[in-house]
XYZ file of C-alpha atoms in Angstrom:
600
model
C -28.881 32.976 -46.048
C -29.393 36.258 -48.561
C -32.967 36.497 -47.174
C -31.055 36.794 -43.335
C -28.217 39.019 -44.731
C -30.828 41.354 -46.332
C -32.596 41.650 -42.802
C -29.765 42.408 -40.853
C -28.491 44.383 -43.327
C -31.995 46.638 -42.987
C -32.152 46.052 -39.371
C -28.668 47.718 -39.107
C -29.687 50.459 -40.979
C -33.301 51.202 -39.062
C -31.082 51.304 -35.562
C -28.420 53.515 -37.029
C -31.330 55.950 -38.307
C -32.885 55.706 -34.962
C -29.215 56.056 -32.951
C -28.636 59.466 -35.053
C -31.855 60.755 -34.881
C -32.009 60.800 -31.526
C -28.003 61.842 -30.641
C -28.882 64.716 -32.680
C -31.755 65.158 -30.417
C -29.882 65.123 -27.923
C -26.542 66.759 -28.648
C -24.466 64.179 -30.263
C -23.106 62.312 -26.821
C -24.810 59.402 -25.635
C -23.801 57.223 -22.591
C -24.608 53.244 -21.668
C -27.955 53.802 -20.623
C -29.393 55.024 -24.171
C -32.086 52.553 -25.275
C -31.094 53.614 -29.541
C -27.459 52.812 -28.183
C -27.907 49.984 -27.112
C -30.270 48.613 -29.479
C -27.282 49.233 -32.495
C -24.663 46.500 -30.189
C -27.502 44.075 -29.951
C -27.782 43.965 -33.875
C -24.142 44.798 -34.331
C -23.729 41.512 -32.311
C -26.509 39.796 -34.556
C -24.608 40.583 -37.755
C -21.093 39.755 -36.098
C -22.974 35.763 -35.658
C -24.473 35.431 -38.532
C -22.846 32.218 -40.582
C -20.424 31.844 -37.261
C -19.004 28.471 -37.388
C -19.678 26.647 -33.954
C -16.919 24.939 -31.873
C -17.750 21.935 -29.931
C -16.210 21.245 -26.312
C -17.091 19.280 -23.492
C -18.873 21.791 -22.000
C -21.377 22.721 -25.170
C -21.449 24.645 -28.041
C -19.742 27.435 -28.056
C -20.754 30.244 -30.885
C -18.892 33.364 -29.931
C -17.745 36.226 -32.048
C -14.950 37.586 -30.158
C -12.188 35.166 -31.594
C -12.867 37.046 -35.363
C -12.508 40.267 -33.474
C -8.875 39.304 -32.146
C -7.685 39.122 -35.440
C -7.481 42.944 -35.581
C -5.368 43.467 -33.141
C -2.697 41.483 -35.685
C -4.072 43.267 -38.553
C -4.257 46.658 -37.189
C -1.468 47.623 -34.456
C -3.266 50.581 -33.447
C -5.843 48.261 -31.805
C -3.712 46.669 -29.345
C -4.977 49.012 -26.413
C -8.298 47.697 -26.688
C -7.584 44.096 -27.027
C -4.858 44.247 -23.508
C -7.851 46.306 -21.970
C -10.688 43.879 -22.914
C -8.434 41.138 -21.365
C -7.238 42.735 -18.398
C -10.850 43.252 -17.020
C -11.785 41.243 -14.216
C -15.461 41.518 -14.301
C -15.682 39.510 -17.539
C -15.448 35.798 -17.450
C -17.345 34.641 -20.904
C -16.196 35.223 -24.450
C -19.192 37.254 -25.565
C -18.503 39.888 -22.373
C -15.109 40.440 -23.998
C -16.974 40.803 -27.663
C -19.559 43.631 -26.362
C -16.891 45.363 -24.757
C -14.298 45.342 -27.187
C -17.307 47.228 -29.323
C -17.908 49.450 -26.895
C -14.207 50.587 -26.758
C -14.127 50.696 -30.451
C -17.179 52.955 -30.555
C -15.659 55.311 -28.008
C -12.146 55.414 -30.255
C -14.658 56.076 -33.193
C -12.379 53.389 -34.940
C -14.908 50.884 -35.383
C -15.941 51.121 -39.219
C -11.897 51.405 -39.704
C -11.424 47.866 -37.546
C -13.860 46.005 -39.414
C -12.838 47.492 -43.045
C -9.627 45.872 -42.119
C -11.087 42.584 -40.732
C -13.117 42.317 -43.697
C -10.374 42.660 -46.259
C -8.499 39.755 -45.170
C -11.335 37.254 -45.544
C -8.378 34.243 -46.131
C -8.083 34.610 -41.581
C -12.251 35.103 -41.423
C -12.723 31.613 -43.298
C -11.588 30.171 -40.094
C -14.440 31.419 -38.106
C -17.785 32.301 -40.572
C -19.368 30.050 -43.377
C -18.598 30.779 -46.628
C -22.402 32.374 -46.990
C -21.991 34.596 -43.962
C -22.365 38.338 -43.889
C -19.049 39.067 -43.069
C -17.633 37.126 -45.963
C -20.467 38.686 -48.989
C -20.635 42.192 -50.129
C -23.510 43.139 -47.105
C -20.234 43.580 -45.051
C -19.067 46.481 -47.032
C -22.547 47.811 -46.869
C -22.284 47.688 -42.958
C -19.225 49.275 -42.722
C -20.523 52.192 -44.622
C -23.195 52.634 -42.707
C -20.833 52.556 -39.252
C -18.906 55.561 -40.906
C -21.706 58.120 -40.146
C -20.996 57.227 -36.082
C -18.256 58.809 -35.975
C -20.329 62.089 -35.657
C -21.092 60.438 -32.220
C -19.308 61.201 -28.553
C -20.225 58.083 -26.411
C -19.424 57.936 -23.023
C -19.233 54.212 -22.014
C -18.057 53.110 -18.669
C -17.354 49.219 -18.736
C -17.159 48.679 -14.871
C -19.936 47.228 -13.676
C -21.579 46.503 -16.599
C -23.283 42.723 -16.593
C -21.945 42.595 -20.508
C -21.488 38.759 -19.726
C -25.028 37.723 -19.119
C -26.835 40.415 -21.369
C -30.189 39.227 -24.105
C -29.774 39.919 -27.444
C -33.071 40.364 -28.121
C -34.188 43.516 -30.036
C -37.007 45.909 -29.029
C -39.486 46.575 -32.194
C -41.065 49.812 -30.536
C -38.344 52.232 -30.935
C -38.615 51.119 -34.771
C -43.012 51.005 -34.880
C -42.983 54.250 -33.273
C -40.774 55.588 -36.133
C -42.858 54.605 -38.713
C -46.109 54.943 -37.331
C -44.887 59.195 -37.040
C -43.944 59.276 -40.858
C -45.895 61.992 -42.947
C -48.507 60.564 -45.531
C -46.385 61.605 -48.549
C -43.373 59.299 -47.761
C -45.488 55.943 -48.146
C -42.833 54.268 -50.145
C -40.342 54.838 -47.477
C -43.384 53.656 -44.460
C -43.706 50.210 -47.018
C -40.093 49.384 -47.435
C -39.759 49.855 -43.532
C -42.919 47.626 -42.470
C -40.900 45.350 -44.854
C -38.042 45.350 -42.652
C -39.569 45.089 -39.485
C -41.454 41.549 -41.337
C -38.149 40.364 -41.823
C -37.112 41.057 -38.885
C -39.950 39.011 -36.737
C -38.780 36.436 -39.262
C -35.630 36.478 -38.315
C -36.384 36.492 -34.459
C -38.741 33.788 -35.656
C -35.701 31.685 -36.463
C -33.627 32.704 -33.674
C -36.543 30.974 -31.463
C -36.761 27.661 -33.372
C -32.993 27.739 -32.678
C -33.021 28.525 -29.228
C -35.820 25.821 -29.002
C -33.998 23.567 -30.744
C -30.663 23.769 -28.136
C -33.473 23.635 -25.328
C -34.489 20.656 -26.591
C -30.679 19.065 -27.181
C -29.946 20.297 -23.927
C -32.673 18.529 -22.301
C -31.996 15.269 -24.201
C -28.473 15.691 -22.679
C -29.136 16.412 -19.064
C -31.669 12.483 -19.571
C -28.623 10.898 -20.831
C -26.312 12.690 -17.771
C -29.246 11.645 -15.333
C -29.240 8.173 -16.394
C -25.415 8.100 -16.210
C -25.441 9.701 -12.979
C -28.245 6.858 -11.497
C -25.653 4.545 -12.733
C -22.973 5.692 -11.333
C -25.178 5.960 -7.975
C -26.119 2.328 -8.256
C -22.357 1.408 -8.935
C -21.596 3.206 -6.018
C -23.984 2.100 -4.062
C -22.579 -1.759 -4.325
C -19.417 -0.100 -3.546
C -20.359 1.093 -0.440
C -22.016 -2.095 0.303
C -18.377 -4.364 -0.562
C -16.265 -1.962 1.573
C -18.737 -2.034 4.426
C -18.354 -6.436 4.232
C -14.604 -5.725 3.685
C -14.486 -3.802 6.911
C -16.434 -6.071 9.008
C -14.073 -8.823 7.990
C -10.819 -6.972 9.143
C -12.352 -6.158 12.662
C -12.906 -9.692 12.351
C -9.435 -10.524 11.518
C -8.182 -7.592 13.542
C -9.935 -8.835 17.261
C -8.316 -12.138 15.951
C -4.910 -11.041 15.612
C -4.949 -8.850 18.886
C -6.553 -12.015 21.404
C -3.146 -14.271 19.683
C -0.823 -10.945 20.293
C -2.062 -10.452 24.303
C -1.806 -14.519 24.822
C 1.566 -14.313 23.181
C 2.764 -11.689 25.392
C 1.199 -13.138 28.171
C 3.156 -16.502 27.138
C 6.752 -14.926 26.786
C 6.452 -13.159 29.898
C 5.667 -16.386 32.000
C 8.870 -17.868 29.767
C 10.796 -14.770 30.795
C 10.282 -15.282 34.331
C 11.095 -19.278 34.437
C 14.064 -17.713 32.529
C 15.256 -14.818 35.332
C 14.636 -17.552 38.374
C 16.970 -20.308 36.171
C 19.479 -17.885 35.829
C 19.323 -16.161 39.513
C 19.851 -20.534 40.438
C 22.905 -20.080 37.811
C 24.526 -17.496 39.173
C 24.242 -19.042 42.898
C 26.122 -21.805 41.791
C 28.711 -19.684 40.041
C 29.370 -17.706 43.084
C 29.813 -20.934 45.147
C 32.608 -21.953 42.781
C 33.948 -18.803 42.629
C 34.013 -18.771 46.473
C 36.103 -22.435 46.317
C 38.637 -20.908 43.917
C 39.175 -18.545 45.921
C 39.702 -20.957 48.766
C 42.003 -22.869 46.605
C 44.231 -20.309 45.846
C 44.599 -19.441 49.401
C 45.520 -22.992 49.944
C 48.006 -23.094 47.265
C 49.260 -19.341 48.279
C 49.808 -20.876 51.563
C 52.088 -24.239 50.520
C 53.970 -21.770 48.325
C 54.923 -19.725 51.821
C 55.694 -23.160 52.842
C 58.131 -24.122 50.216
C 59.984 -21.466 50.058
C 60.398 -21.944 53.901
C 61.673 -24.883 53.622
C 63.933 -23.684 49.954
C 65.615 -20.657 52.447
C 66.320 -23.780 55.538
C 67.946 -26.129 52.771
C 69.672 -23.638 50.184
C 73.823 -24.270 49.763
C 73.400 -27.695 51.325
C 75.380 -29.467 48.538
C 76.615 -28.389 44.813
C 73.374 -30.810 43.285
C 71.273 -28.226 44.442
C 72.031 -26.416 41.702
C 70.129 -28.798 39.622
C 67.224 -29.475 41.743
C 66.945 -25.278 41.731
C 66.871 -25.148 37.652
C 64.182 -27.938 38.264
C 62.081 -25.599 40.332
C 63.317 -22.777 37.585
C 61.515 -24.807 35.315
C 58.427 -25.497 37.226
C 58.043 -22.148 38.370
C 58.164 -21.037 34.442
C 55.488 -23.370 33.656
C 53.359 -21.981 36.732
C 53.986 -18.373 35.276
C 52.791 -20.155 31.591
C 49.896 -21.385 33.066
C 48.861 -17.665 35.094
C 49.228 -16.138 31.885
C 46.868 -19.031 30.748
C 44.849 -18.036 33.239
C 45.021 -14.546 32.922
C 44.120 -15.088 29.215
C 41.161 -16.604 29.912
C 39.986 -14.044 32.346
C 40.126 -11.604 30.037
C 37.957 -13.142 27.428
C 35.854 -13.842 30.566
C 35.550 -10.306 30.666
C 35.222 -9.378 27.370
C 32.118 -11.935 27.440
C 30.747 -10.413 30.561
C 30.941 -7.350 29.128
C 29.401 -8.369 25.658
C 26.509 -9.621 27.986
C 26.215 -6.557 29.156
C 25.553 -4.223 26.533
C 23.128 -7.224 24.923
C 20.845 -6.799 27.906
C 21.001 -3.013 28.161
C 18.715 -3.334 24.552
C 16.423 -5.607 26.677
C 13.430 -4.153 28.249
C 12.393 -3.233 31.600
C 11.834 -6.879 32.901
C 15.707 -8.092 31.892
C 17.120 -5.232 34.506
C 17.745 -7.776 36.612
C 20.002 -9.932 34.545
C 22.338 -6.930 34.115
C 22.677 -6.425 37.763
C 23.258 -10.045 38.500
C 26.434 -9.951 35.140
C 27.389 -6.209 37.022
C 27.923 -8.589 40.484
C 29.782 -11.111 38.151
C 32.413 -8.469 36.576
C 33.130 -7.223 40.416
C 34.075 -10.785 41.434
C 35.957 -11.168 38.194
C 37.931 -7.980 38.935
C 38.329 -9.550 42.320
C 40.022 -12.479 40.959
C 42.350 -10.252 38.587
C 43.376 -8.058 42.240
C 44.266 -11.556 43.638
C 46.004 -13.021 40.889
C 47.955 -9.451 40.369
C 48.837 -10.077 44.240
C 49.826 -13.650 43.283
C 52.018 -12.472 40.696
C 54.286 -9.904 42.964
C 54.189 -12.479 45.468
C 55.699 -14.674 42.781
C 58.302 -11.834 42.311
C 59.577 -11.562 45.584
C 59.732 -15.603 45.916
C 62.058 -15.359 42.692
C 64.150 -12.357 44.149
C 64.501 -14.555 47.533
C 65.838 -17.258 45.035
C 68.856 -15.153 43.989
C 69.686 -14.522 47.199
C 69.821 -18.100 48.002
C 71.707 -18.935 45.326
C 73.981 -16.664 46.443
C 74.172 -18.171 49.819
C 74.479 -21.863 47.982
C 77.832 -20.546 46.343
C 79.295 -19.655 49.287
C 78.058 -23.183 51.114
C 78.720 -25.363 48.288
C 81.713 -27.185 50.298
C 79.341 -27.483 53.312
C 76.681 -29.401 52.185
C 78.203 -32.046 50.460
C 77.406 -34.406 53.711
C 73.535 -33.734 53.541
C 73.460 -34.969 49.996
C 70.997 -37.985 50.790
C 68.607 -35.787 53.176
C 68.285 -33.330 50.238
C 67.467 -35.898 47.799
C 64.412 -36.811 49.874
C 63.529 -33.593 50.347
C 63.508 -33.052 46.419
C 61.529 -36.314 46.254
C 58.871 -34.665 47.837
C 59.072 -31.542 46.580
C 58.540 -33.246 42.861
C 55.490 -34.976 44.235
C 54.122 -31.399 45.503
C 54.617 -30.668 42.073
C 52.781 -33.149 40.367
C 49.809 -32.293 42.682
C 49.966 -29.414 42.247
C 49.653 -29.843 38.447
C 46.591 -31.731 38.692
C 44.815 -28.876 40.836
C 45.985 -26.742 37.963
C 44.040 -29.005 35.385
C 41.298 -29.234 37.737
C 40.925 -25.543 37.795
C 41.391 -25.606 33.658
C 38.347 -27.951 33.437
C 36.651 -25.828 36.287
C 37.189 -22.615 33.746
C 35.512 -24.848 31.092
C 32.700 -25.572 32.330
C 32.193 -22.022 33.451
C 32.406 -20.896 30.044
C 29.752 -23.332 28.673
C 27.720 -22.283 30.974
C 28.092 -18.368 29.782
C 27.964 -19.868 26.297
C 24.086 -21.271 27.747
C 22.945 -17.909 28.912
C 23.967 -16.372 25.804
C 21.904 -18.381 23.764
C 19.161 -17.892 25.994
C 19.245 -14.418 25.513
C 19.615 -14.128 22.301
C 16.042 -16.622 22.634
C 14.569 -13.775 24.215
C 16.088 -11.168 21.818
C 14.068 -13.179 18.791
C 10.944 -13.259 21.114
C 10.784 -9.364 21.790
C 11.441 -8.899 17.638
C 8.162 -11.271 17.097
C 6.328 -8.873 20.206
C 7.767 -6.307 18.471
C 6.300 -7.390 15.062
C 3.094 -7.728 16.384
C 2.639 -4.561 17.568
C 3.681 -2.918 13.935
C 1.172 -4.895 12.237
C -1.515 -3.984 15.084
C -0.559 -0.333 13.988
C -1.029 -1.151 10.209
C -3.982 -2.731 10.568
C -5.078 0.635 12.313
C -3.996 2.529 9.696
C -5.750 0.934 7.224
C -8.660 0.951 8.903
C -8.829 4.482 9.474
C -8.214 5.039 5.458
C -11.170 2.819 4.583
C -12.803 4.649 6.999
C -11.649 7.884 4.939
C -13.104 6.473 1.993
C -16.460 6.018 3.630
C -16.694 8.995 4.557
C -15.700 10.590 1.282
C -18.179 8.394 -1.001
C -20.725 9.223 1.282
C -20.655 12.709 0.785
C -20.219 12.421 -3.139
C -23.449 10.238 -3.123
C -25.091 13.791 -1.345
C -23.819 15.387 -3.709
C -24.909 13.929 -6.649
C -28.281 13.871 -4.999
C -28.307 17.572 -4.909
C -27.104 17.709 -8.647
C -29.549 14.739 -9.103
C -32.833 17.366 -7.835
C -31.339 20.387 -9.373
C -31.002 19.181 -12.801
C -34.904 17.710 -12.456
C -35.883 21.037 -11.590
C -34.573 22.514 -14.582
C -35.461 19.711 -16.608
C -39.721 21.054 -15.168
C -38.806 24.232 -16.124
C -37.308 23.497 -19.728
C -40.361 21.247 -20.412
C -42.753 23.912 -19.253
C -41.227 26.975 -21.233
C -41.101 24.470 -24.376
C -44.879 23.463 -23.943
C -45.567 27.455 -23.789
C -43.665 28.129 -26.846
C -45.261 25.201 -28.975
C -48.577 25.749 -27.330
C -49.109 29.512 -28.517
C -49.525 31.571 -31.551
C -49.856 35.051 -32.560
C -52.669 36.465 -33.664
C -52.637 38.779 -36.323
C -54.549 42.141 -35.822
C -57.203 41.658 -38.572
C -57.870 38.220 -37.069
C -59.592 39.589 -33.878
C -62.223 42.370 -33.831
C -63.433 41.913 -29.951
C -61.678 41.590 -26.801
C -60.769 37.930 -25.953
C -61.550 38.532 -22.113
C -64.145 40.890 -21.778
C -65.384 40.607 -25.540
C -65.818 44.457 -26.758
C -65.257 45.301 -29.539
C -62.304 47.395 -30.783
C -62.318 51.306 -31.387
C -60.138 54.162 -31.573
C -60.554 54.795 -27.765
C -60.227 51.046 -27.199
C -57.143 49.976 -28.980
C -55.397 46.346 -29.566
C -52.678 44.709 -27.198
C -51.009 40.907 -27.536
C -50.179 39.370 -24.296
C -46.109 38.189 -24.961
C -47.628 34.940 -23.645
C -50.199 33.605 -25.228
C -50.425 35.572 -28.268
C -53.636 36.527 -28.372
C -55.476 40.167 -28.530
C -56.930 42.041 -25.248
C -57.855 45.383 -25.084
C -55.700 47.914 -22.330
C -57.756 46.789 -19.332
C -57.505 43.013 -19.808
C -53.859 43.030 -20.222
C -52.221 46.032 -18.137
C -49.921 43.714 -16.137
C -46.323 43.109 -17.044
C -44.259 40.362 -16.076
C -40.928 39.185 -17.002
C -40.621 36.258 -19.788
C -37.571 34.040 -20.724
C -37.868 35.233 -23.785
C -37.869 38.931 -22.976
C -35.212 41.136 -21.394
C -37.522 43.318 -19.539
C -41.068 43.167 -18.082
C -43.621 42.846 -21.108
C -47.528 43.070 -21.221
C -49.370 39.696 -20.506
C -53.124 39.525 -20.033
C -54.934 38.976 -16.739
C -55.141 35.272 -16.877
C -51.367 34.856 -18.179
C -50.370 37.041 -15.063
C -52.425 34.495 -12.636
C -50.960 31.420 -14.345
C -47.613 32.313 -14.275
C -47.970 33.888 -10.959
C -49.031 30.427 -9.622
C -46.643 28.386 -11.313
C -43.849 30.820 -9.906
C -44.877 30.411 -6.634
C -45.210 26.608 -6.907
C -41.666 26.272 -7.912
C -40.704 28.684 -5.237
C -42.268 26.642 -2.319
């Protein structure tokens, strides 16, 4: 750790050399494109992670060094504005985006020495996020911050929008720094040796930073194996699922075909039943009108002897002072006759009332019960008929009663006439009692008559209320054929949806073996070379000359080894590099090949 503090530490001063030489150059303002510029953030970022404690997540690892730089904003009011700015930019979406432009904003303000004097003195909040050996917690961070004190000489011009800072390398670029030194006069050889020194620790240090990255490469690999194995699993599993739900729906079409062949012959059944049903009670309601029609009759018969009677009461009134008593007789009988018409009356009503119960119960029915509710529509009229009649009965009734006064009148005054015909009128009273008593058993004929009417009504309710429970069961029948629809189209659903998940994870499935290749393939390149040191090789490795002033050395960024200018003038780009580098002829065939094999 002091070995990687002391390079960083040199490293920061080489690019801060570099960064003022050439601002003063160039008249002290510099803008985003400035290769010194933006060499200084790249190891301004390096020193910012050095000894930064990593936080696990479900995602990965993440080692970023913007949370240390939040802390200033709570230390140092004055750098609110750059912390709501950083956070209100849209373009950035990672952590370390935030971090490179929160320096960038910081250079501008030429507040950035200040800032990190101030994060530095509180090292009790930067325990949380560095080791204890880390650079920002040792004395090396002072030393930074001194150096960062000369920028403020600086005018940068940095415009964050549209800037990539999300996805940028932090790799550094050696030439600007071997170009310095190899322009130093002969007399400053101590200062040429202490910065050759540098730049060694430097390709140490990137050294490291490889076996690391090679290192998460190879964690990362491990991972997406274990995630490839889950994910075959998880195929497999769902796979069987597939296979359960497909016999699950086969069985309820099964069960459903089942359930709609006993539905159909049940329907079929209760309509045959309803149609026995409607020709019984058509037959019922034949007979009903025949007895109604014989009522009818009978009351005309009886209407009739009543005209008769009270013929006969007007010829034979005031015959004799006993007729008194044989008129509180008929009194009598004619109050038991009114008794039994209210009787009567009574029970028409609740007739009625029945009627019309039986009437609103089949206007629920459906379409094939119609019928019924005509034939109990025909039944109210005749019942309404009989209610006309027996109104008509009742003022006829009146008037017979109203003649009575008036021969009772007429008695009075013949009272001393009639006593002679006292024998003749007991005769006639004779068999006026035994019109009476027959007519009281036509009465109780009719009484048993409206009996067994109403037990018949009594019949065809029940029956209906039989078809009432039939139509619930069609009824239930139907809402189960719709459930069983419903369900059916839901498993369906499913199907459909685990289907597409099983493409899906096919796609990931390929993807993630692609990148597996191309992890494998960058590791074998990275184990496979080394790098040649320049006193090692003395002739070309391609076209074996030998070296010369005219014919100077060159390492392919590949495969390490030394070419002269002609075998390796081609430049490609290399996941290790942020821009094109040099790679030798056979390099730039190889990788050429391999790019279009992974491309096809």
């Amino acid at each position: 750790m002091m070995e990687e503090r002391a390079n960083l530490v040199h490293m920061m001063k080489l690019s801060i050399k570099v960064l003022l030489q050439s601002a003063l150059s160039l008249g002290r303002s510099l803008d985003a494109d400035h290769a010194p510029l933006q060499q200084f953030f790249v190891v301004m970022e390096h020193c910012l992670k050095h000894g930064l404690k990593v936080k696990k997540s479900f995602i990965g690892q993440n080692k970023s060094f913007f949370g240390p730089l939040e802390l200033v904003e709570k230390l140092c009011p004055e750098a609110t504005d750059i912390a709501t700015s950083v956070r209100n930019l849209p373009e950035l979406k990672t952590a370390a985006g935030r971090g490179r432009a929160w320096l960038y904003l910081a250079l501008m303000q030429k507040k950035l020495a200040d800032y990190l004097k101030v994060l530095i003195d509180s090292k009790h909040l930067l325990s949380e996020f560095y080791e204890p050996d880390a650079l920002m917690m040792e004395e090396e961070g002072m030393v930074i911050v001194g150096l960062l004190v000369g920028l403020n000489v600086l005018d940068a011009n940095l415009c964050l929008k549209g800037e990539d800072l999300d996805s940028q390398v932090g790799v550094i670029d050696f030439s600007l720094y071997l170009k310095d030194v190899q322009d130093l006069d002969g007399g400053k050889e101590h200062e040429r040796i202490t910065d050759v020194l540098d730049q060694k620790n430097y390709v140490e240090e990137l050294n490291r930073h490889l076996s690391c990255t090679v290192g998460d490469l190879q964690t990362k690999i491990d991972g997406l194996e274990k995630t490839n194995s889950k994910l075959q699993e998880e195929l497999s599993a769902a796979t069987d699922r597939i296979c359960s739900l497909q016999e699950e729906q086969q069985q309820l079409r099964e069960q459903n075909e089942l359930i709609r062949q006993r539905s159909e012959k049940s329907v079929e059944i209760t309509k045959q039943d309803t149609k026995v049903e409607l020709e019984t009670y058509k037959q019922t309601r034949q007979g009903l009108d025949e007895m109604y029609s014989d009522v009818w009759k009978q009351l005309k018969e009886e209407r009739r002897v009543r005209a008769e009677l009270e013929k006969e009461l007007e010829l034979q009134v005031g015959m004799k002072t006993e007729m008194e008593i044989a008129m509180k007789l008929l009194e009598k009988d004619t109050h038991e006759k009114q008794d039994t018409l209210v009787a009567l009356r009574q029970q028409l009503e609740e007739v009625k009332a029945i009627n019309l119960q039986m009437f609103h119960k089949v206007q629920n029915a459906e379409s094939s019960l119609q019928q019924k509710s005509e034939a109990i529509m025909s039944f109210e009229e005749k019942t309404n008929q009989v209610m006309s009649s027996m109104k008509q009965m009742e003022e006829r009734l009146q008037l017979a009663e109203r003649a009575r006064q008036r021969a009772e009148e007429r008695s009075r005054t013949l009272q001393q006439e009639l006593g002679a015909r006292s024998g003749a009128l007991q005769q006639q009273l004779c068999r006026l009692q035994e019109q009476c008593s027959s007519l009281e058993k036509e009465l109780k004929s009719e009484k048993e008559q409206r009996q067994a009417l109403q037990q018949e009504l009594q019949h065809e309710k029940d029956t209906s209320s039989l078809l009432r429970a039939e139509l619930q069961q069609v009824e239930g029948l139907e809402k189960e054929l719709r459930e069983l629809q419903d369900e059916k189209a839901e498993l369906q659903k499913v199907c459909d949806e685990q289907e597409q998940a099983l493409q899906e994870m096919g796609l990931h499935l390929s993807q993630s073996k692609l990148k597996m290749e191309d992890i494998k393939e960058v590791n074998k390149a990275l184990k496979g070379h080394t790098w040649l040191k320049d006193d090692e090789a003395t002739h070309c490795k391609q076209c074996e000359k030998e070296f010369s002033i005219s014919r100077r050395k060159h390492h392919c960024r590949n495969c390490g080894h030394i070419f002269c200018n002609t075998c390796s003038s081609n430049e490609l780009a290399l996941p290790s590099y942020p821009r094109p580098v040099r790679v030798c002829d056979g390099c730039h065939t190889l990788l050429l090949q391999r790019c279009s094999s992974t491309g096809s």
